[in-house]
Every structure is written in C-alpha cells, then in structure tokens.
PDB file of N, CA and C in Angstrom:
ATOM      1  N   MET S   1      -3.002  29.494   8.739  1.00  0.00           N
ATOM      2  CA  MET S   1      -1.215  29.270   7.408  1.00  0.00           C
ATOM      3  C   MET S   1      -1.171  30.237   7.107  1.00  0.00           C
ATOM      4  N   PRO S   2       0.056  31.604   7.310  1.00  0.00           N
ATOM      5  CA  PRO S   2       0.606  32.152   6.427  1.00  0.00           C
ATOM      6  C   PRO S   2       0.859  31.200   3.994  1.00  0.00           C
ATOM      7  N   LEU S   3       0.827  31.872   3.486  1.00  0.00           N
ATOM      8  CA  LEU S   3       1.258  31.623   2.546  1.00  0.00           C
ATOM      9  C   LEU S   3       2.528  31.954   2.230  1.00  0.00           C
ATOM     10  N   ARG S   4       3.282  32.736   2.538  1.00  0.00           N
ATOM     11  CA  ARG S   4       4.156  33.045   1.783  1.00  0.00           C
ATOM     12  C   ARG S   4       5.580  32.094   2.761  1.00  0.00           C
ATOM     13  N   ILE S   5       5.132  30.983   3.460  1.00  0.00           N
ATOM     14  CA  ILE S   5       5.803  29.179   4.021  1.00  0.00           C
ATOM     15  C   ILE S   5       6.368  28.851   2.279  1.00  0.00           C
ATOM     16  N   PHE S   6       5.413  29.196   1.512  1.00  0.00           N
ATOM     17  CA  PHE S   6       5.256  28.092   0.273  1.00  0.00           C
ATOM     18  C   PHE S   6       6.033  28.910  -0.926  1.00  0.00           C
ATOM     19  N   ALA S   7       6.998  30.292  -0.532  1.00  0.00           N
ATOM     20  CA  ALA S   7       7.118  31.179  -1.747  1.00  0.00           C
ATOM     21  C   ALA S   7       8.722  30.438  -2.049  1.00  0.00           C
ATOM     22  N   ASN S   8       9.014  29.710  -0.835  1.00  0.00           N
ATOM     23  CA  ASN S   8      10.280  28.764  -1.169  1.00  0.00           C
ATOM     24  C   ASN S   8      10.140  27.411  -1.595  1.00  0.00           C
ATOM     25  N   ARG S   9      10.532  27.583  -3.179  1.00  0.00           N
ATOM     26  CA  ARG S   9      10.153  26.611  -3.834  1.00  0.00           C
ATOM     27  C   ARG S   9      10.805  25.012  -3.407  1.00  0.00           C
ATOM     28  N   SER S  10      11.033  25.063  -2.725  1.00  0.00           N
ATOM     29  CA  SER S  10      12.025  23.246  -1.491  1.00  0.00           C
ATOM     30  C   SER S  10      11.277  23.387  -1.349  1.00  0.00           C
ATOM     31  N   ARG S  11      10.758  23.878   0.068  1.00  0.00           N
ATOM     32  CA  ARG S  11       9.874  23.917   1.269  1.00  0.00           C
ATOM     33  C   ARG S  11       8.781  23.297   0.595  1.00  0.00           C
ATOM     34  N   ALA S  12       8.614  24.773  -0.438  1.00  0.00           N
ATOM     35  CA  ALA S  12       6.585  23.721  -0.784  1.00  0.00           C
ATOM     36  C   ALA S  12       6.811  22.669  -1.444  1.00  0.00           C
ATOM     37  N   GLY S  13       7.586  22.481  -1.605  1.00  0.00           N
ATOM     38  CA  GLY S  13       8.198  20.703  -2.518  1.00  0.00           C
ATOM     39  C   GLY S  13       7.807  19.590  -1.521  1.00  0.00           C
ATOM     40  N   ALA S  14       8.719  20.233  -0.764  1.00  0.00           N
ATOM     41  CA  ALA S  14       8.507  19.140   0.693  1.00  0.00           C
ATOM     42  C   ALA S  14       7.478  18.977   1.350  1.00  0.00           C
ATOM     43  N   TYR S  15       6.485  20.036   1.628  1.00  0.00           N
ATOM     44  CA  TYR S  15       5.555  19.914   2.054  1.00  0.00           C
ATOM     45  C   TYR S  15       4.421  19.320   1.248  1.00  0.00           C
ATOM     46  N   VAL S  16       4.410  19.119   0.190  1.00  0.00           N
ATOM     47  CA  VAL S  16       3.721  18.911  -0.875  1.00  0.00           C
ATOM     48  C   VAL S  16       4.409  16.949  -0.759  1.00  0.00           C
ATOM     49  N   MET S  17       4.886  17.288  -1.166  1.00  0.00           N
ATOM     50  CA  MET S  17       5.662  15.387  -0.754  1.00  0.00           C
ATOM     51  C   MET S  17       5.491  15.532   0.512  1.00  0.00           C
ATOM     52  N   MET S  18       5.329  15.580   1.720  1.00  0.00           N
ATOM     53  CA  MET S  18       4.546  14.637   2.816  1.00  0.00           C
ATOM     54  C   MET S  18       3.455  15.003   2.730  1.00  0.00           C
ATOM     55  N   MET S  19       3.226  16.134   1.957  1.00  0.00           N
ATOM     56  CA  MET S  19       1.128  15.322   2.103  1.00  0.00           C
ATOM     57  C   MET S  19       0.812  14.027   1.918  1.00  0.00           C
ATOM     58  N   ILE S  20       1.645  14.443   0.250  1.00  0.00           N
ATOM     59  CA  ILE S  20       1.378  12.312  -0.638  1.00  0.00           C
ATOM     60  C   ILE S  20       1.941  11.808  -0.571  1.00  0.00           C
ATOM     61  N   ILE S  21       2.780  11.680   0.433  1.00  0.00           N
ATOM     62  CA  ILE S  21       3.118  10.023   1.742  1.00  0.00           C
ATOM     63  C   ILE S  21       1.954  10.629   2.179  1.00  0.00           C
ATOM     64  N   GLY S  22       1.566  11.260   2.925  1.00  0.00           N
ATOM     65  CA  GLY S  22       0.907  10.854   4.378  1.00  0.00           C
ATOM     66  C   GLY S  22      -0.194  10.037   3.765  1.00  0.00           C
ATOM     67  N   ALA S  23      -0.677  10.970   2.620  1.00  0.00           N
ATOM     68  CA  ALA S  23      -1.812  10.664   2.706  1.00  0.00           C
ATOM     69  C   ALA S  23      -2.005   8.990   1.995  1.00  0.00           C
ATOM     70  N   GLY S  24      -1.054   8.584   1.227  1.00  0.00           N
ATOM     71  CA  GLY S  24      -0.388   7.053   0.906  1.00  0.00           C
ATOM     72  C   GLY S  24      -0.168   5.873   2.144  1.00  0.00           C
ATOM     73  N   LEU S  25      -0.200   6.522   2.882  1.00  0.00           N
ATOM     74  CA  LEU S  25       0.349   5.492   3.695  1.00  0.00           C
ATOM     75  C   LEU S  25      -0.716   5.580   4.585  1.00  0.00           C
ATOM     76  N   PHE S  26      -1.819   7.016   4.360  1.00  0.00           N
ATOM     77  CA  PHE S  26      -3.287   6.677   5.036  1.00  0.00           C
ATOM     78  C   PHE S  26      -4.233   5.695   4.085  1.00  0.00           C
ATOM     79  N   GLY S  27      -4.028   5.841   3.190  1.00  0.00           N
ATOM     80  CA  GLY S  27      -5.079   5.174   2.320  1.00  0.00           C
ATOM     81  C   GLY S  27      -4.340   3.510   1.703  1.00  0.00           C
ATOM     82  N   MET S  28      -3.064   3.507   2.370  1.00  0.00           N
ATOM     83  CA  MET S  28      -2.619   2.176   2.518  1.00  0.00           C
ATOM     84  C   MET S  28      -3.514   1.230   3.593  1.00  0.00           C
ATOM     85  N   PHE S  29      -3.157   2.127   4.356  1.00  0.00           N
ATOM     86  CA  PHE S  29      -3.814   1.515   6.216  1.00  0.00           C
ATOM     87  C   PHE S  29      -4.689   1.194   5.399  1.00  0.00           C
ATOM     88  N   TYR S  30      -5.968   2.030   5.491  1.00  0.00           N
ATOM     89  CA  TYR S  30      -7.367   1.985   5.722  1.00  0.00           C
ATOM     90  C   TYR S  30      -7.934   0.610   4.650  1.00  0.00           C
ATOM     91  N   PHE S  31      -7.356   0.503   3.534  1.00  0.00           N
ATOM     92  CA  PHE S  31      -7.888  -0.340   2.683  1.00  0.00           C
ATOM     93  C   PHE S  31      -6.723  -1.598   2.640  1.00  0.00           C
ATOM     94  N   LEU S  32      -5.751  -1.922   3.669  1.00  0.00           N
ATOM     95  CA  LEU S  32      -4.913  -3.381   3.640  1.00  0.00           C
ATOM     96  C   LEU S  32      -5.740  -3.983   4.231  1.00  0.00           C
ATOM     97  N   THR S  33      -6.380  -2.513   5.952  1.00  0.00           N
ATOM     98  CA  THR S  33      -7.525  -3.260   6.898  1.00  0.00           C
ATOM     99  C   THR S  33      -8.290  -3.655   6.640  1.00  0.00           C
ATOM    100  N   PHE S  34      -9.351  -3.516   5.658  1.00  0.00           N
ATOM    101  CA  PHE S  34     -10.417  -4.328   4.843  1.00  0.00           C
ATOM    102  C   PHE S  34     -10.200  -5.876   3.699  1.00  0.00           C
ATOM    103  N   PHE S  35      -8.765  -5.546   3.515  1.00  0.00           N
ATOM    104  CA  PHE S  35      -8.383  -6.970   2.680  1.00  0.00           C
ATOM    105  C   PHE S  35      -7.722  -7.895   3.695  1.00  0.00           C
ATOM    106  N   ILE S  36      -7.064  -7.553   4.701  1.00  0.00           N
ATOM    107  CA  ILE S  36      -6.885  -8.185   6.093  1.00  0.00           C
ATOM    108  C   ILE S  36      -7.712  -8.919   6.340  1.00  0.00           C
ATOM    109  N   GLN S  37      -8.592  -8.339   7.269  1.00  0.00           N
ATOM    110  CA  GLN S  37     -10.311  -8.954   7.850  1.00  0.00           C
ATOM    111  C   GLN S  37     -10.836  -9.563   7.029  1.00  0.00           C
ATOM    112  N   GLY S  38     -11.266  -9.290   5.669  1.00  0.00           N
ATOM    113  CA  GLY S  38     -12.056  -9.305   4.949  1.00  0.00           C
ATOM    114  C   GLY S  38     -12.251 -10.733   4.142  1.00  0.00           C
ATOM    115  N   VAL S  39     -10.927 -10.439   3.328  1.00  0.00           N
ATOM    116  CA  VAL S  39     -10.279 -11.700   2.709  1.00  0.00           C
ATOM    117  C   VAL S  39      -9.705 -12.689   2.821  1.00  0.00           C
ATOM    118  N   MET S  40      -8.554 -12.004   4.232  1.00  0.00           N
ATOM    119  CA  MET S  40      -7.759 -13.052   4.900  1.00  0.00           C
ATOM    120  C   MET S  40      -8.233 -13.479   6.676  1.00  0.00           C
ATOM    121  N   GLY S  41      -9.186 -12.718   6.680  1.00  0.00           N
ATOM    122  CA  GLY S  41     -10.390 -13.304   7.922  1.00  0.00           C
ATOM    123  C   GLY S  41      -9.244 -12.927   9.092  1.00  0.00           C
ATOM    124  N   PHE S  42      -8.331 -12.407   9.172  1.00  0.00           N
ATOM    125  CA  PHE S  42      -7.921 -12.056  10.251  1.00  0.00           C
ATOM    126  C   PHE S  42      -9.026 -10.578  11.168  1.00  0.00           C
ATOM    127  N   SER S  43      -8.839 -11.119  12.302  1.00  0.00           N
ATOM    128  CA  SER S  43      -9.301 -10.445  13.668  1.00  0.00           C
ATOM    129  C   SER S  43      -8.722  -8.839  13.147  1.00  0.00           C
ATOM    130  N   SER S  44      -9.577  -7.889  14.294  1.00  0.00           N
ATOM    131  CA  SER S  44      -8.632  -6.455  14.743  1.00  0.00           C
ATOM    132  C   SER S  44      -7.784  -6.942  15.024  1.00  0.00           C
ATOM    133  N   LEU S  45      -7.428  -7.678  16.170  1.00  0.00           N
ATOM    134  CA  LEU S  45      -6.630  -7.595  17.202  1.00  0.00           C
ATOM    135  C   LEU S  45      -5.284  -8.439  16.496  1.00  0.00           C
ATOM    136  N   LYS S  46      -5.499  -9.608  15.369  1.00  0.00           N
ATOM    137  CA  LYS S  46      -4.532  -9.450  14.925  1.00  0.00           C
ATOM    138  C   LYS S  46      -3.814  -8.394  13.041  1.00  0.00           C
ATOM    139  N   THR S  47      -4.904  -7.545  13.310  1.00  0.00           N
ATOM    140  CA  THR S  47      -5.035  -7.065  11.831  1.00  0.00           C
ATOM    141  C   THR S  47      -3.807  -6.303  13.121  1.00  0.00           C
ATOM    142  N   GLY S  48      -4.129  -5.398  13.821  1.00  0.00           N
ATOM    143  CA  GLY S  48      -3.659  -4.312  14.297  1.00  0.00           C
ATOM    144  C   GLY S  48      -1.764  -5.646  14.915  1.00  0.00           C
ATOM    145  N   VAL S  49      -2.149  -7.078  15.047  1.00  0.00           N
ATOM    146  CA  VAL S  49      -0.569  -7.057  14.926  1.00  0.00           C
ATOM    147  C   VAL S  49       0.228  -7.263  13.736  1.00  0.00           C
ATOM    148  N   ALA S  50      -0.331  -7.319  12.668  1.00  0.00           N
ATOM    149  CA  ALA S  50       0.504  -8.194  11.396  1.00  0.00           C
ATOM    150  C   ALA S  50       0.765  -6.458  11.203  1.00  0.00           C
ATOM    151  N   TYR S  51       0.299  -5.220  11.991  1.00  0.00           N
ATOM    152  CA  TYR S  51       0.938  -3.608  10.744  1.00  0.00           C
ATOM    153  C   TYR S  51       2.318  -3.306  12.158  1.00  0.00           C
ATOM    154  N   LEU S  52       2.659  -4.426  13.023  1.00  0.00           N
ATOM    155  CA  LEU S  52       3.961  -3.691  14.050  1.00  0.00           C
ATOM    156  C   LEU S  52       5.004  -3.841  13.899  1.00  0.00           C
ATOM    157  N   PRO S  53       5.220  -5.236  12.731  1.00  0.00           N
ATOM    158  CA  PRO S  53       6.529  -5.000  11.989  1.00  0.00           C
ATOM    159  C   PRO S  53       6.559  -3.639  10.702  1.00  0.00           C
ATOM    160  N   PHE S  54       5.660  -3.310  10.513  1.00  0.00           N
ATOM    161  CA  PHE S  54       5.733  -2.206   9.130  1.00  0.00           C
ATOM    162  C   PHE S  54       6.249  -1.112  10.345  1.00  0.00           C
ATOM    163  N   SER S  55       5.508  -0.884  11.481  1.00  0.00           N
ATOM    164  CA  SER S  55       5.145   0.402  11.621  1.00  0.00           C
ATOM    165  C   SER S  55       6.497   0.449  13.041  1.00  0.00           C
ATOM    166  N   ALA S  56       7.277  -0.862  13.050  1.00  0.00           N
ATOM    167  CA  ALA S  56       8.926  -0.856  13.983  1.00  0.00           C
ATOM    168  C   ALA S  56       9.884  -0.327  12.488  1.00  0.00           C
ATOM    169  N   VAL S  57       9.569  -0.942  11.195  1.00  0.00           N
ATOM    170  CA  VAL S  57      10.295  -0.565  10.429  1.00  0.00           C
ATOM    171  C   VAL S  57      10.285   0.796  10.073  1.00  0.00           C
ATOM    172  N   ILE S  58       9.617   1.970   9.956  1.00  0.00           N
ATOM    173  CA  ILE S  58       9.487   3.203   9.929  1.00  0.00           C
ATOM    174  C   ILE S  58       9.862   3.946  11.237  1.00  0.00           C
ATOM    175  N   ILE S  59      10.038   3.370  12.444  1.00  0.00           N
ATOM    176  CA  ILE S  59      10.519   4.044  13.592  1.00  0.00           C
ATOM    177  C   ILE S  59      12.077   3.659  13.620  1.00  0.00           C
ATOM    178  N   VAL S  60      12.370   2.366  13.112  1.00  0.00           N
ATOM    179  CA  VAL S  60      13.804   2.580  12.805  1.00  0.00           C
ATOM    180  C   VAL S  60      14.811   3.080  12.283  1.00  0.00           C
ATOM    181  N   GLY S  61      13.679   3.303  11.180  1.00  0.00           N
ATOM    182  CA  GLY S  61      13.910   4.274   9.690  1.00  0.00           C
ATOM    183  C   GLY S  61      13.932   6.000   9.822  1.00  0.00           C
ATOM    184  N   SER S  62      12.928   5.945  10.955  1.00  0.00           N
ATOM    185  CA  SER S  62      13.497   7.844  11.439  1.00  0.00           C
ATOM    186  C   SER S  62      14.615   8.155  12.322  1.00  0.00           C
ATOM    187  N   GLY S  63      15.277   6.705  12.730  1.00  0.00           N
ATOM    188  CA  GLY S  63      15.701   7.417  13.597  1.00  0.00           C
ATOM    189  C   GLY S  63      17.369   7.212  12.757  1.00  0.00           C
ATOM    190  N   ILE S  64      17.413   6.066  12.032  1.00  0.00           N
ATOM    191  CA  ILE S  64      18.428   6.265  11.192  1.00  0.00           C
ATOM    192  C   ILE S  64      18.386   7.431  10.560  1.00  0.00           C
ATOM    193  N   VAL S  65      17.314   7.532   9.929  1.00  0.00           N
ATOM    194  CA  VAL S  65      17.645   9.439   8.917  1.00  0.00           C
ATOM    195  C   VAL S  65      17.876  10.210   9.852  1.00  0.00           C
ATOM    196  N   SER S  66      17.256  10.849  10.924  1.00  0.00           N
ATOM    197  CA  SER S  66      17.820  11.631  12.004  1.00  0.00           C
ATOM    198  C   SER S  66      19.026  11.588  12.329  1.00  0.00           C
ATOM    199  N   GLN S  67      19.867  10.725  12.443  1.00  0.00           N
ATOM    200  CA  GLN S  67      20.867  10.140  12.807  1.00  0.00           C
ATOM    201  C   GLN S  67      22.235  10.795  11.234  1.00  0.00           C
ATOM    202  N   ILE S  68      22.101  10.084  10.420  1.00  0.00           N
ATOM    203  CA  ILE S  68      22.469  10.347   8.863  1.00  0.00           C
ATOM    204  C   ILE S  68      22.567  11.484   8.645  1.00  0.00           C
ATOM    205  N   LEU S  69      21.450  12.606   8.545  1.00  0.00           N
ATOM    206  CA  LEU S  69      20.740  13.528   8.114  1.00  0.00           C
ATOM    207  C   LEU S  69      21.676  15.397   8.819  1.00  0.00           C
ATOM    208  N   PRO S  70      22.335  15.481   9.468  1.00  0.00           N
ATOM    209  CA  PRO S  70      22.772  16.544   9.679  1.00  0.00           C
ATOM    210  C   PRO S  70      24.168  16.268   9.405  1.00  0.00           C
ATOM    211  N   GLY S  71      24.919  15.463   9.594  1.00  0.00           N
ATOM    212  CA  GLY S  71      26.352  15.663   8.929  1.00  0.00           C
ATOM    213  C   GLY S  71      26.341  14.851   8.102  1.00  0.00           C
ATOM    214  N   SER S  72      25.432  14.760   6.682  1.00  0.00           N
ATOM    215  CA  SER S  72      25.157  14.594   5.267  1.00  0.00           C
ATOM    216  C   SER S  72      24.435  15.715   4.780  1.00  0.00           C
ATOM    217  N   GLY S  73      23.532  16.584   5.335  1.00  0.00           N
ATOM    218  CA  GLY S  73      22.413  17.668   3.910  1.00  0.00           C
ATOM    219  C   GLY S  73      21.058  16.339   3.546  1.00  0.00           C
ATOM    220  N   PRO S  74      20.645  16.528   3.061  1.00  0.00           N
ATOM    221  CA  PRO S  74      19.066  16.002   3.386  1.00  0.00           C
ATOM    222  C   PRO S  74      19.633  15.427   1.429  1.00  0.00           C
ATOM    223  N   SER S  75      20.394  15.567   0.758  1.00  0.00           N
ATOM    224  CA  SER S  75      20.995  14.690  -0.567  1.00  0.00           C
ATOM    225  C   SER S  75      21.249  13.388  -0.387  1.00  0.00           C
ATOM    226  N   ARG S  76      21.649  12.919   0.633  1.00  0.00           N
ATOM    227  CA  ARG S  76      22.407  11.402   1.145  1.00  0.00           C
ATOM    228  C   ARG S  76      21.085  11.193   1.917  1.00  0.00           C
ATOM    229  N   CYS S  77      20.113  11.707   2.088  1.00  0.00           N
ATOM    230  CA  CYS S  77      19.339  10.757   3.115  1.00  0.00           C
ATOM    231  C   CYS S  77      17.327  10.420   1.087  1.00  0.00           C
ATOM    232  N   SER S  78      18.001  11.843   0.231  1.00  0.00           N
ATOM    233  CA  SER S  78      16.886  11.361  -0.410  1.00  0.00           C
ATOM    234  C   SER S  78      16.929  10.452  -2.098  1.00  0.00           C
ATOM    235  N   TRP S  79      18.234  10.052  -2.018  1.00  0.00           N
ATOM    236  CA  TRP S  79      18.629   9.401  -2.876  1.00  0.00           C
ATOM    237  C   TRP S  79      18.165   8.345  -3.261  1.00  0.00           C
ATOM    238  N   PRO S  80      17.051   6.818  -2.880  1.00  0.00           N
ATOM    239  CA  PRO S  80      16.201   6.706  -3.243  1.00  0.00           C
ATOM    240  C   PRO S  80      15.531   6.820  -3.963  1.00  0.00           C
ATOM    241  N   ALA S  81      14.819   8.690  -3.423  1.00  0.00           N
ATOM    242  CA  ALA S  81      13.956   8.928  -4.261  1.00  0.00           C
ATOM    243  C   ALA S  81      14.545   9.361  -5.954  1.00  0.00           C
ATOM    244  N   ARG S  82      14.937   9.679  -5.645  1.00  0.00           N
ATOM    245  CA  ARG S  82      15.784  10.404  -7.296  1.00  0.00           C
ATOM    246  C   ARG S  82      16.657   9.115  -7.733  1.00  0.00           C
ATOM    247  N   HIS S  83      16.728   8.321  -7.529  1.00  0.00           N
ATOM    248  CA  HIS S  83      16.906   7.137  -8.709  1.00  0.00           C
ATOM    249  C   HIS S  83      15.888   6.148  -8.772  1.00  0.00           C
ATOM    250  N   SER S  84      14.678   6.697  -8.598  1.00  0.00           N
ATOM    251  CA  SER S  84      13.585   5.363  -8.425  1.00  0.00           C
ATOM    252  C   SER S  84      12.792   4.851  -9.216  1.00  0.00           C
TER     253      SER S  84
END
C-alpha cells in the first residue's frame, strides 16, 4: 500500500477510525462468545442465533446511511460521534 494515501489527514483519520471500530467489533464478538457459551450456557448454534439481531441492525443501519450520505455529506452521518 502506498503511504501517500495517508497524506490527506481526513482520509488517514477515517482509515484509523475504521481500523479501531473493526478491532472493537472483533473483540466484542470474540469475548462475548466466550461469555454467552461459558457463563450463560448457550450452545454454539444458540450463540450464533443470538448474534442475528446485532447483525441485522448493522445491515439496516448501513443501508440507511448509504441513502443519507450522498445527499447530506458525511457531517450529518457522523453527528453521534461528535456529540458523545
């Protein structure tokens, strides 16, 4: 990967945020799987089914954002991140 793509600070910040969010989601699913199976006693299949609502929210949310983003720009979609 050419390092010149990080010359733009906005783009570099977006790449870093995507990496942090991805790592956080991976860690959440990884450790939550241990908790659900070990502590709550769910089977592997029940654990996977328990994750379906979360996955559905991600799919629906990304569909909504993809419709809003072209018309309003990234500032409207990033409002929750700025005000948390």
